[in-house]
Structure formats: C-alpha cells, structure tokens
Coordinates of C-alpha atoms in Angstrom, one line a residue:
M25 CA 87.0 227.8 195.5
S26 CA 85.1 225.5 193.1
A27 CA 85.6 227.8 190.2
A28 CA 89.3 228.0 191.0
S29 CA 89.6 224.3 191.3
D30 CA 87.9 223.9 187.8
R31 CA 90.3 226.4 186.3
I32 CA 93.4 224.7 187.7
K33 CA 92.1 221.4 186.4
R34 CA 91.6 222.9 183.0
W35 CA 95.1 224.4 182.9
R36 CA 96.6 221.2 184.1
E37 CA 95.0 219.3 181.3
D38 CA 95.6 222.1 178.6
P39 CA 98.9 223.9 179.2
I40 CA 98.5 225.8 176.0
N41 CA 95.6 227.7 177.4
F42 CA 97.4 228.1 180.7
V43 CA 100.1 230.0 178.7
R44 CA 97.6 232.0 176.7
E45 CA 95.6 233.1 179.7
N46 CA 98.3 233.7 182.2
F47 CA 101.0 235.2 180.0
K48 CA 98.9 236.7 177.1
V49 CA 101.1 235.1 174.4
E50 CA 100.4 232.7 171.6
P51 CA 102.9 229.7 171.6
D52 CA 104.6 228.7 168.3
I53 CA 103.5 225.6 166.6
W54 CA 106.4 223.5 168.0
Q55 CA 105.9 225.0 171.4
Q56 CA 102.3 223.9 171.4
E57 CA 103.4 220.4 170.5
A58 CA 105.6 220.3 173.6
L59 CA 102.9 221.7 175.7
R60 CA 100.4 219.1 174.5
V61 CA 102.8 216.3 175.6
F62 CA 103.6 217.7 178.9
P63 CA 100.5 216.5 180.9
S64 CA 100.6 213.0 179.6
Q65 CA 101.7 210.1 181.9
D66 CA 101.7 207.7 179.0
P67 CA 105.0 205.7 179.6
D68 CA 106.2 206.8 176.1
K69 CA 105.7 210.5 177.0
I70 CA 107.3 211.0 180.4
R71 CA 110.5 212.1 179.0
I72 CA 110.6 215.0 176.6
A73 CA 113.6 216.2 174.7
L74 CA 113.7 219.5 172.7
Q75 CA 116.5 219.2 170.1
A76 CA 116.9 222.8 168.9
C77 CA 118.7 225.3 166.8
A78 CA 120.0 228.4 168.6
G79 CA 117.3 230.9 170.0
P80 CA 114.0 229.5 169.2
G81 CA 112.5 229.8 172.7
K82 CA 113.3 226.4 174.2
S83 CA 114.1 227.9 177.6
T84 CA 110.9 229.7 177.5
V85 CA 109.0 226.3 177.1
L86 CA 110.8 224.9 180.1
A87 CA 109.8 227.9 182.1
W88 CA 106.1 227.6 180.9
C89 CA 106.0 224.0 181.9
G90 CA 107.7 224.6 185.2
W91 CA 105.1 227.2 186.1
N92 CA 102.2 224.9 185.0
F93 CA 103.7 222.2 187.2
L94 CA 104.0 224.4 190.2
L95 CA 100.5 225.8 189.9
C96 CA 98.5 222.9 188.7
Y97 CA 99.9 219.7 190.2
G98 CA 99.9 218.2 193.8
S99 CA 97.3 217.0 196.2
K100 CA 96.4 217.6 200.0
G101 CA 99.6 216.9 201.9
D102 CA 101.6 216.0 198.8
H103 CA 103.0 219.0 197.1
P104 CA 104.9 219.2 193.8
K105 CA 108.7 219.3 194.0
G106 CA 111.0 219.9 191.1
A107 CA 114.6 220.8 190.2
A108 CA 116.3 222.6 187.3
V109 CA 119.9 222.3 186.2
S110 CA 122.0 223.6 183.2
T111 CA 125.3 222.8 181.7
T112 CA 126.9 225.4 184.1
S113 CA 125.7 227.3 187.1
D114 CA 126.3 230.6 185.2
N115 CA 124.2 229.3 182.3
L116 CA 121.3 228.5 184.7
K117 CA 121.7 231.8 186.6
D118 CA 121.8 233.9 183.4
N119 CA 119.2 232.1 181.2
L120 CA 116.7 229.5 182.5
W121 CA 116.2 230.9 185.9
P122 CA 115.5 234.6 184.8
E123 CA 113.1 233.2 182.3
F124 CA 111.0 232.0 185.2
A125 CA 111.0 235.5 186.7
K126 CA 110.1 237.1 183.4
W127 CA 107.0 235.0 183.0
Q128 CA 106.0 235.3 186.6
N129 CA 106.0 239.1 186.2
R130 CA 103.3 238.8 183.5
S131 CA 100.9 236.8 185.7
P132 CA 99.2 238.5 188.7
L133 CA 98.2 234.9 189.9
L134 CA 101.7 233.6 190.0
L135 CA 103.0 236.7 191.6
S136 CA 100.4 236.5 194.4
T137 CA 101.0 232.7 195.0
F138 CA 104.9 232.1 194.6
V139 CA 108.0 233.7 195.5
W140 CA 111.0 233.7 193.1
T141 CA 114.5 233.9 194.6
K142 CA 117.9 233.2 193.0
E143 CA 117.9 229.7 194.3
R144 CA 114.3 228.6 194.6
I145 CA 110.8 229.2 193.6
F146 CA 108.3 228.3 196.4
A147 CA 104.6 228.6 197.2
K148 CA 103.9 231.2 199.8
D149 CA 101.7 228.9 201.9
H150 CA 104.1 226.0 201.9
P151 CA 107.7 227.2 201.3
E152 CA 109.4 224.1 202.7
T153 CA 107.5 221.4 200.7
W154 CA 106.2 223.1 197.5
F155 CA 109.1 224.3 195.3
L156 CA 111.2 224.2 192.2
S157 CA 114.9 224.5 193.1
A158 CA 117.9 225.7 190.9
R159 CA 120.7 223.2 191.3
S160 CA 124.3 223.2 190.0
W161 CA 127.6 221.5 190.4
S162 CA 131.2 222.8 190.9
K163 CA 133.3 223.5 187.8
T164 CA 135.6 220.7 188.9
A165 CA 132.8 218.1 189.4
N166 CA 133.3 214.8 187.6
A167 CA 130.4 212.9 185.9
E168 CA 129.4 211.0 189.0
E169 CA 129.4 214.2 191.1
Q170 CA 127.2 216.0 188.6
G171 CA 124.9 213.1 188.5
R172 CA 124.1 213.4 192.3
T173 CA 122.8 216.9 191.6
L174 CA 119.3 215.6 190.9
S175 CA 119.2 213.2 193.8
G176 CA 116.7 213.6 196.7
L177 CA 113.4 214.6 195.0
H178 CA 110.7 212.7 197.0
S179 CA 107.1 213.5 196.2
G180 CA 104.1 212.2 194.5
Y181 CA 104.6 214.9 191.8
V182 CA 108.1 215.4 190.4
L183 CA 109.5 217.6 187.6
V184 CA 113.1 217.6 186.4
L185 CA 114.2 220.4 184.0
V186 CA 117.5 220.2 182.1
D187 CA 118.5 223.3 180.0
E188 CA 121.4 223.2 177.5
S189 CA 121.7 219.5 177.8
G190 CA 123.8 218.9 174.7
E191 CA 127.0 218.3 176.7
I192 CA 125.6 217.3 180.1
P193 CA 126.6 213.7 181.0
V194 CA 124.1 211.0 181.0
S195 CA 124.7 210.3 184.6
V196 CA 122.8 213.4 185.5
L197 CA 119.8 212.0 183.7
K198 CA 119.9 208.6 185.5
A199 CA 119.8 210.4 188.8
G200 CA 116.7 212.4 187.8
E201 CA 115.0 209.2 186.5
Q202 CA 115.3 207.7 190.0
S203 CA 112.9 210.4 191.3
L204 CA 110.3 209.2 188.9
S205 CA 110.2 205.6 190.1
S206 CA 107.7 206.0 192.8
C207 CA 105.7 209.2 192.1
K208 CA 102.1 209.5 190.9
W209 CA 103.1 212.1 188.2
G210 CA 106.6 212.7 187.0
K211 CA 108.4 214.3 184.0
I212 CA 111.9 214.8 182.7
M213 CA 112.3 217.6 180.2
Q214 CA 115.5 218.5 178.5
A215 CA 116.3 221.1 175.9
G216 CA 119.6 221.9 174.0
N217 CA 121.6 222.2 170.9
P218 CA 122.9 219.0 169.4
T219 CA 126.6 219.8 169.7
S220 CA 127.9 216.6 171.2
L221 CA 127.8 212.7 170.7
D222 CA 128.4 212.2 174.4
G223 CA 125.7 214.3 176.2
M224 CA 122.2 213.4 177.3
L225 CA 120.5 215.1 174.3
Y226 CA 122.2 212.8 172.0
G227 CA 121.4 209.9 174.3
A228 CA 117.7 210.7 173.9
S229 CA 118.0 210.9 170.2
V230 CA 119.5 207.3 169.9
A231 CA 117.5 205.8 172.7
P232 CA 115.1 202.9 172.0
K233 CA 111.9 204.0 170.3
G234 CA 109.3 205.2 172.8
L235 CA 111.7 206.0 175.6
W236 CA 111.8 209.7 174.7
T237 CA 109.5 212.1 172.9
T238 CA 111.9 214.2 170.8
I239 CA 110.8 217.5 169.3
R240 CA 113.2 218.9 166.8
I241 CA 113.1 222.6 166.2
T242 CA 114.6 224.4 163.2
G243 CA 114.8 227.9 161.7
D244 CA 114.6 226.3 158.2
P245 CA 112.2 228.6 156.1
T246 CA 110.8 225.5 154.2
D247 CA 109.6 223.9 157.5
P248 CA 106.1 224.9 158.5
R249 CA 106.9 224.1 162.1
R250 CA 110.0 226.3 162.2
S251 CA 110.7 228.9 164.8
N252 CA 110.0 232.3 163.3
R253 CA 112.5 233.9 165.6
I254 CA 115.5 232.4 163.7

C-alpha cells in the first residue's frame, strides 16, 4: 500500500510520467506543456485553454488529464468529481468520450479500478461518489439552460472538461467556475478551434492577464512546438 501511495503521489505531481507509464506513449512538446500546468493550484493556472488547429490531439490531452484526476486526486471520504461537455451531445459521444475508453484500454490499472459507461466513468469501489460524468444539453437549449449543465458538482476535488469550446457560450463556463469556489483542488480545462468571437475559447483569449493559461497549438512547420500530426 505504501508503494502504491507513493506511485499515485508521483503521478499526481508529474502527469507526464503518468502518461508514459500507463499509456506507453510520449506526449508532444505542447502536450507536455499542458500536463505540467495541470497539477498546479496557482491562481493563475486553475484555468487552462488549449487553442488549437484541427487534429493535433487536444481531446487526447483532456482524456489524459481526466484519467490523472480520477486516479490521483481525492482524500478519505472526499472523492473526486468531474464533468465533461462538448459543443453538442453527438460531438461528446463521438469524440472526447470514446477517447477516455481508448486510453483506459491501454492501462491495466485503469481497467481494474474504473468502469467506463456511455454516460459516466466511476470508481468500482465508490460508484456513487467518485466519477466523471458526460453531460449535454438539448439542441433547443438557450445559453442560460446550457449554463446549468455544469451545476451541482460538490466535492473537495473538482474537474471540468470542455471540448470543442470555440462556440460554447460563456454562461457554461460561469457555471463550471462556481464549482471551484469552495474546493481544495479544482481545474477548468477547455479545448477547441478559434472559430468564433462569441464563445468561451475567445473569452479566455481576451480575458485579463493571469486568468487563463492559454496554450496555442499549430501545425506550422516553422514552429518547434508544432503538432507533427498536422
């Protein structure tokens, strides 16, 4: 148990090695940058925005961070709780949520500890209180109704993941931030393509300095931090 506890602590402090050791892959340079920021509770780093070109592996980073959160955070009687949303329910169902299943299947530890379903990932020992849920809104929902999607996360350890956030209303972000107000450790992480001047990704880009850590990902061959997949 002592060895397991030490390993969990090490992975919590160093998500890059968590990825290497559990999934047997080497993160890209920009992915490593995001993984380094993830554990920090510096007030300037509790909000992370991945502003990306198409196809660099941003949903993969969200899934890696989600698994790191589920496995490595929490305390006795206070389990981690998180939620994931995307621009549409179909997008969440077809992209980010299967990404969680893909990486779980590469890790015997995660397969033995958690259950993946179409609507929730939960710890086998504490299914009611230790989870990450897939949340969505109806196609006719207005901005206020969409904002309520992330309400109700009450825990000392909270994670909010937002995929394809380029056109998601800022009201959704505000509801997620309410969950961070009283937790011991909390993080909001969004990723998307910069396609709109109205969505929460743009809002993060023009927010006051220090409110968001924004990582910009490109396929430009002259950029040493580029995604080689583009």
